[in-house]
CSV table of C-alpha atoms in Angstrom, one decimal:
chain,number,residue,atom,x,y,z
A,1,MET,CA,124.1,122.5,94.4
A,2,PRO,CA,123.0,125.8,92.7
A,3,THR,CA,120.1,125.6,90.3
A,4,SER,CA,122.3,126.5,87.3
A,5,ASP,CA,124.7,123.6,88.1
A,6,ARG,CA,121.8,121.1,88.5
A,7,LEU,CA,120.4,122.1,85.1
A,8,GLU,CA,123.8,121.9,83.5
A,9,ALA,CA,124.5,118.4,84.9
A,10,ARG,CA,120.9,117.3,84.4
A,11,PHE,CA,121.9,114.1,82.7
A,12,SER,CA,124.7,113.0,85.1
A,13,TYR,CA,122.6,110.4,86.9
A,14,GLU,CA,124.5,110.2,90.1
A,15,GLY,CA,122.4,107.2,91.3
A,16,LEU,CA,123.8,104.9,88.6
A,17,ASP,CA,125.8,102.5,90.8
A,18,ARG,CA,128.9,101.0,88.9
A,19,ILE,CA,128.7,97.9,91.0
A,20,ILE,CA,125.0,97.2,89.9
A,21,HIS,CA,125.3,98.7,86.4
A,22,GLU,CA,127.6,95.9,85.0
A,23,ARG,CA,125.5,93.6,82.8
A,24,ALA,CA,126.1,90.3,84.6
A,25,ARG,CA,125.6,91.8,88.0
A,26,LEU,CA,122.4,93.5,86.8
A,27,SER,CA,121.2,90.1,85.7
A,28,VAL,CA,122.0,88.5,89.0
A,29,LEU,CA,120.2,91.3,91.0
A,30,THR,CA,117.2,91.2,88.7
A,31,SER,CA,117.0,87.4,89.1
A,32,LEU,CA,117.3,87.7,92.9
A,33,VAL,CA,114.8,90.5,93.3
A,34,SER,CA,112.2,88.4,91.5
A,35,HIS,CA,113.0,85.4,93.9
A,36,PRO,CA,112.8,86.8,97.4
A,37,ARG,CA,113.5,83.4,99.0
A,38,GLY,CA,116.7,83.2,97.1
A,39,LEU,CA,118.1,81.0,94.3
A,40,ALA,CA,120.4,78.0,94.4
A,41,PHE,CA,123.7,78.7,92.6
A,42,PRO,CA,122.9,76.5,89.5
A,43,ASP,CA,119.5,78.1,89.1
A,44,LEU,CA,121.0,81.6,89.2
A,45,LYS,CA,123.7,80.5,86.8
A,46,ARG,CA,121.1,79.2,84.3
A,47,LEU,CA,118.9,82.4,84.6
A,48,CYS,CA,121.8,84.7,84.0
A,49,GLY,CA,123.6,82.6,81.3
A,50,LEU,CA,126.9,82.7,83.2
A,51,THR,CA,129.7,80.2,83.8
A,52,ASP,CA,130.4,78.9,87.3
A,53,GLY,CA,133.6,81.0,87.6
A,54,ASN,CA,132.0,84.1,86.2
A,55,LEU,CA,129.0,83.9,88.5
A,56,SER,CA,131.2,83.2,91.5
A,57,ARG,CA,133.3,86.3,90.8
A,58,HIS,CA,130.3,88.6,90.3
A,59,LEU,CA,128.7,87.2,93.5
A,60,ALA,CA,131.9,88.0,95.4
A,61,VAL,CA,131.7,91.6,94.2
A,62,LEU,CA,128.0,91.8,95.2
A,63,GLN,CA,128.6,90.2,98.5
A,64,GLU,CA,131.5,92.5,99.3
A,65,ALA,CA,129.2,95.4,98.6
A,66,ASP,CA,126.5,93.9,100.9
A,67,LEU,CA,124.0,93.5,98.1
A,68,VAL,CA,123.8,89.8,98.3
A,69,SER,CA,124.2,87.1,100.9
A,70,LEU,CA,125.5,83.5,100.2
A,71,GLU,CA,124.5,80.6,102.4
A,72,LYS,CA,126.5,77.5,102.0
A,73,GLY,CA,124.8,74.3,103.1
A,74,TYR,CA,123.7,70.9,101.9
A,75,ASP,CA,120.7,69.6,100.0
A,76,GLN,CA,120.4,65.8,100.0
A,77,ASN,CA,124.0,65.5,101.1
A,78,ARG,CA,125.2,67.7,98.2
A,79,PRO,CA,126.8,71.0,98.8
A,80,GLN,CA,124.5,73.9,97.8
A,81,THR,CA,124.9,77.7,97.8
A,82,LEU,CA,121.8,79.8,98.3
A,83,CYS,CA,122.0,83.3,97.0
A,84,ARG,CA,119.7,86.1,98.3
A,85,LEU,CA,119.4,89.8,98.2
A,86,THR,CA,120.2,91.5,101.5
A,87,PRO,CA,117.6,94.0,102.8
A,88,SER,CA,120.0,96.8,102.0
A,89,GLY,CA,120.8,95.2,98.6
A,90,ARG,CA,117.0,95.2,97.7
A,91,THR,CA,116.7,98.9,98.7
A,92,ARG,CA,119.8,99.9,96.7
A,93,PHE,CA,118.6,97.9,93.7
A,94,LEU,CA,115.1,99.4,93.8
A,95,ASP,CA,116.7,102.9,94.1
A,96,TYR,CA,118.9,102.1,91.1
A,97,LEU,CA,115.8,101.1,89.1
A,98,GLY,CA,114.2,104.4,89.9
A,99,VAL,CA,117.3,106.2,88.4
A,100,LEU,CA,117.1,104.0,85.3
A,101,GLU,CA,113.4,104.8,84.9
A,102,GLN,CA,114.4,108.5,85.0
A,103,VAL,CA,117.1,107.9,82.3
A,104,VAL,CA,114.4,106.3,80.1
A,105,ARG,CA,112.0,109.1,80.6
A,106,ASP,CA,114.6,111.7,79.9
A,107,ALA,CA,115.9,109.9,76.8
A,108,ALA,CA,112.4,109.5,75.4
A,109,GLN,CA,111.6,113.2,76.1
A,110,ALA,CA,114.9,114.3,74.5
A,111,ALA,CA,114.1,112.1,71.4
A,112,GLY,CA,110.8,113.8,71.0
A,113,ARG,CA,108.7,110.8,72.1
A,114,PRO,CA,105.5,111.8,73.7
A,115,GLN,CA,105.5,111.6,77.5
A,116,SER,CA,102.4,109.4,77.6
A,117,ALA,CA,104.2,106.8,75.5
A,118,ALA,CA,107.5,107.0,77.5
A,119,GLY,CA,105.8,107.0,80.9
A,120,ARG,CA,103.1,104.4,80.3
A,121,SER,CA,103.2,100.9,81.7
A,122,PRO,CA,103.6,98.2,79.1
A,123,SER,CA,100.4,96.5,78.1
A,124,THR,CA,100.1,92.8,78.3
A,125,GLU,CA,100.9,92.6,74.5
A,126,ASP,CA,104.1,94.7,75.0
A,127,ARG,CA,105.5,92.5,77.8
A,128,PRO,CA,107.5,89.4,77.0
A,129,ALA,CA,106.0,86.1,78.2
A,130,GLY,CA,106.9,85.2,81.8
A,131,HIS,CA,107.0,88.8,83.0
A,132,ASP,CA,104.7,90.3,85.6
A,133,ARG,CA,103.4,93.9,85.7
A,134,SER,CA,106.6,95.2,87.2
A,135,GLY,CA,108.5,93.9,84.2
A,136,LEU,CA,110.4,91.4,86.3
A,137,ALA,CA,110.4,87.7,85.5
A,138,GLU,CA,107.9,85.7,87.5
A,139,PRO,CA,109.3,83.5,90.2
A,140,VAL,CA,110.1,79.9,89.1
């Protein structure tokens, strides 16, 4: 792409993935990236504030895109679905987060906010309780 076209489309953010960008799916992926061993369906449902049907539908979309895997099994003779990020899903999600970080930096700069404030890591006082340095929820 010629330099003039890149400058003209500077804020197009090609890396924003529509599959990931939907609010509920973003919640699911954020929950799963902070729980590398996976989450049982009820725990994921609780963390994301979704209904059974809504979570099932979003997981189906994410599974079809090879972002998550679902393992059906039993826990104490009760059916259980374990949800995990796939290796490629983790990579795609982290790449997506990099694009979101660029969006935030660009927006802060365009709004006249100093770079040091936009690019700094949140201090402990700035972070909500239960979040680690990466800004992700700590594993349960």
